[in-house]
C-alpha cells in the first residue's frame, strides 16, 4: 500500500484469504482495529473485494465502535473462496477524511483471542472474524444458519500486520 496519508476511497489495509485446495471456505465477517490520533478524522470505512482488479464494495460503510474496531458482517452476501483460490479484500475510508499536522492512523486485522464452538452466524456475532469450512451437509441450503461457522481463533497463517500513516505538513 502507499505510504501517503489516505484520501477517500484509497486502500489503508489489504488482506488475502486463501482456501485450502481440499475445499472452499465462506467468510461472513471481517473486523479491523483502527486507531487514530486527534489530527486524523476518518468518518466511515468500506470493505471492498478487489480480486481481479475491480473494486466491489461489500455491504455498507461502517464507523469504528467505541473500542476502535470496524466490523463488516456480510449476512446472506457472505463471500465464498473456492478451493485453492485466493480473494483479496481492502479496507478503504469513505466519507469524511481530514488530516492536520501530527495526525496518524494505524490499522490491523482484528484477531479472535478465545475459542468459540461452531455455531450459526448469529450466535457468533461478537467474534471478529466469522468463517465456515462448509462441512455441514446442510451448509449450501442453510447458509448463515448452518452450524458449521467458526470464529477466527487460531486460523492457520493468520497475520495481523499493522499499517500506519502519519501526516506532517
Coordinates of C-alpha atoms in Angstrom, one line a residue:
X1 CA 0.0 0.0 0.0
X2 CA 1.0 3.6 -0.5
X3 CA 2.8 5.4 2.4
X4 CA 1.0 8.7 1.8
X5 CA -1.9 9.7 4.0
X6 CA -5.1 8.2 2.6
X7 CA -7.9 10.0 0.9
X8 CA -11.5 8.8 0.5
X9 CA -11.5 5.5 -1.5
X10 CA -7.8 4.8 -1.1
X11 CA -6.9 1.4 0.5
X12 CA -5.5 1.6 4.0
X13 CA -5.3 -2.2 4.6
X14 CA -5.3 -5.3 2.4
X15 CA -5.9 -8.9 3.3
X16 CA -5.7 -12.0 1.2
X17 CA -7.8 -15.1 2.1
X18 CA -6.8 -18.4 0.6
X19 CA -8.8 -21.6 0.8
X20 CA -7.1 -24.9 1.1
X21 CA -7.0 -27.0 -2.1
X22 CA -9.2 -29.6 -0.3
X23 CA -12.3 -27.3 -0.3
X24 CA -13.9 -23.9 -0.4
X25 CA -14.4 -21.6 2.6
X26 CA -17.0 -18.9 3.3
X27 CA -16.3 -15.6 5.1
X28 CA -19.1 -13.7 6.8
X29 CA -17.3 -11.2 8.9
X30 CA -14.1 -9.2 8.9
X31 CA -13.1 -6.8 11.7
X32 CA -10.2 -4.3 11.8
X33 CA -8.5 -2.4 14.6
X34 CA -8.5 1.3 13.6
X35 CA -6.6 3.8 15.8
X36 CA -6.4 7.5 15.0
X37 CA -4.9 10.5 16.8
X38 CA -6.7 13.8 17.2
X39 CA -5.2 15.1 13.9
X40 CA -6.9 12.4 11.8
X41 CA -10.6 12.2 11.0
X42 CA -12.0 9.3 9.1
X43 CA -15.7 9.1 9.4
X44 CA -16.6 5.7 7.8
X45 CA -14.9 2.8 6.2
X46 CA -15.9 0.4 3.4
X47 CA -14.8 -3.2 2.8
X48 CA -14.0 -4.0 -0.9
X49 CA -13.4 -7.2 -2.8
X50 CA -10.6 -6.3 -5.2
X51 CA -10.0 -9.7 -6.6
X52 CA -9.4 -9.5 -10.4
X53 CA -8.8 -5.7 -10.3
X54 CA -12.3 -4.4 -9.9
X55 CA -13.2 -2.9 -6.5
X56 CA -16.7 -4.1 -5.3
X57 CA -17.9 -2.7 -2.0
X58 CA -19.3 -5.4 0.3
X59 CA -22.2 -4.3 2.5
X60 CA -22.5 -0.8 3.7
X61 CA -19.9 1.7 5.1
X62 CA -19.2 1.3 8.8
X63 CA -17.9 3.5 11.6
X64 CA -15.5 2.4 14.3
X65 CA -17.1 1.3 17.5
X66 CA -16.1 2.6 21.0
X67 CA -13.3 0.0 21.0
X68 CA -11.9 1.4 17.7
X69 CA -13.0 -1.7 15.8
X70 CA -14.6 -1.5 12.4
X71 CA -16.6 -4.7 11.6
X72 CA -18.3 -5.8 8.4
X73 CA -20.9 -8.6 8.7
X74 CA -21.9 -9.7 5.3
X75 CA -25.0 -11.8 6.2
X76 CA -26.6 -13.6 3.2
X77 CA -24.0 -12.0 1.0
X78 CA -21.1 -13.9 2.6
X79 CA -18.1 -14.4 0.4
X80 CA -17.0 -17.8 -0.9
X81 CA -13.4 -18.5 -1.7
X82 CA -13.1 -21.5 -4.0
X83 CA -10.8 -24.5 -3.2
X84 CA -7.2 -23.5 -3.8
X85 CA -8.2 -19.9 -4.7
X86 CA -7.4 -16.5 -3.1
X87 CA -9.5 -13.4 -2.8
X88 CA -8.2 -10.0 -1.9
X89 CA -10.0 -7.5 0.3
X90 CA -9.3 -3.9 1.1
X91 CA -10.4 -1.6 3.9
X92 CA -10.9 1.9 2.5
X93 CA -12.0 5.2 4.2
X94 CA -15.3 6.5 2.8
X95 CA -16.9 9.8 3.7
X96 CA -15.0 12.5 5.6
X97 CA -11.2 12.2 5.7
X98 CA -9.2 15.1 7.0
X99 CA -5.6 15.5 8.3
X100 CA -3.8 18.0 10.4
X101 CA -0.1 18.0 11.5
X102 CA 0.6 15.1 13.8
X103 CA -2.5 13.1 12.7
X104 CA -2.0 9.4 12.4
X105 CA -3.9 6.2 11.5
X106 CA -2.9 2.6 12.4
X107 CA -4.9 -0.4 11.0
X108 CA -4.6 -4.1 11.7
X109 CA -6.9 -7.2 11.2
X110 CA -8.6 -7.9 14.5
X111 CA -8.0 -11.4 15.8
X112 CA -10.2 -13.5 17.9
X113 CA -8.4 -14.4 21.2
X114 CA -10.7 -17.1 22.5
X115 CA -12.2 -20.3 21.0
X116 CA -15.9 -20.3 20.1
X117 CA -17.6 -23.6 19.3
X118 CA -19.0 -24.0 15.8
X119 CA -22.5 -22.5 15.5
X120 CA -24.6 -20.4 13.2
X121 CA -23.5 -16.9 12.3
X122 CA -25.9 -15.0 14.6
X123 CA -24.6 -17.0 17.6
X124 CA -21.0 -15.9 16.8
X125 CA -21.9 -12.2 16.3
X126 CA -19.4 -11.0 19.0
X127 CA -16.5 -12.6 17.0
X128 CA -14.1 -10.5 15.0
X129 CA -13.9 -13.0 12.1
X130 CA -16.6 -15.5 11.1
X131 CA -15.9 -18.2 8.6
X132 CA -17.0 -21.7 7.5
X133 CA -15.3 -24.7 6.0
X134 CA -18.7 -25.7 4.5
X135 CA -18.5 -29.0 6.4
X136 CA -22.2 -29.2 7.3
X137 CA -24.2 -31.3 4.8
X138 CA -26.9 -28.5 5.0
X139 CA -24.5 -25.6 4.5
X140 CA -25.4 -25.0 0.9
X141 CA -29.1 -24.8 1.7
X142 CA -28.9 -23.2 5.2
X143 CA -26.3 -20.6 4.6
X144 CA -25.6 -18.5 7.7
X145 CA -28.0 -20.6 9.8
X146 CA -25.9 -23.7 9.3
X147 CA -23.9 -24.7 12.4
X148 CA -20.5 -25.1 10.7
X149 CA -19.4 -21.4 11.2
X150 CA -16.5 -20.6 13.5
X151 CA -14.6 -17.6 14.7
X152 CA -11.1 -16.6 13.7
X153 CA -9.3 -18.1 16.8
X154 CA -6.1 -19.9 15.7
X155 CA -6.7 -19.5 12.0
X156 CA -3.7 -21.0 10.1
X157 CA -1.2 -18.5 8.9
X158 CA -3.1 -15.6 10.4
X159 CA -1.0 -12.4 10.0
X160 CA -2.1 -9.2 11.5
X161 CA 0.4 -6.7 10.3
X162 CA -0.1 -3.1 11.3
X163 CA -0.2 -0.5 8.6
X164 CA 0.4 3.1 9.8
X165 CA 0.0 6.5 8.2
X166 CA 1.2 9.9 9.6
X167 CA 0.6 13.4 8.4
X168 CA 3.3 16.0 8.5
X169 CA 2.8 19.4 6.8

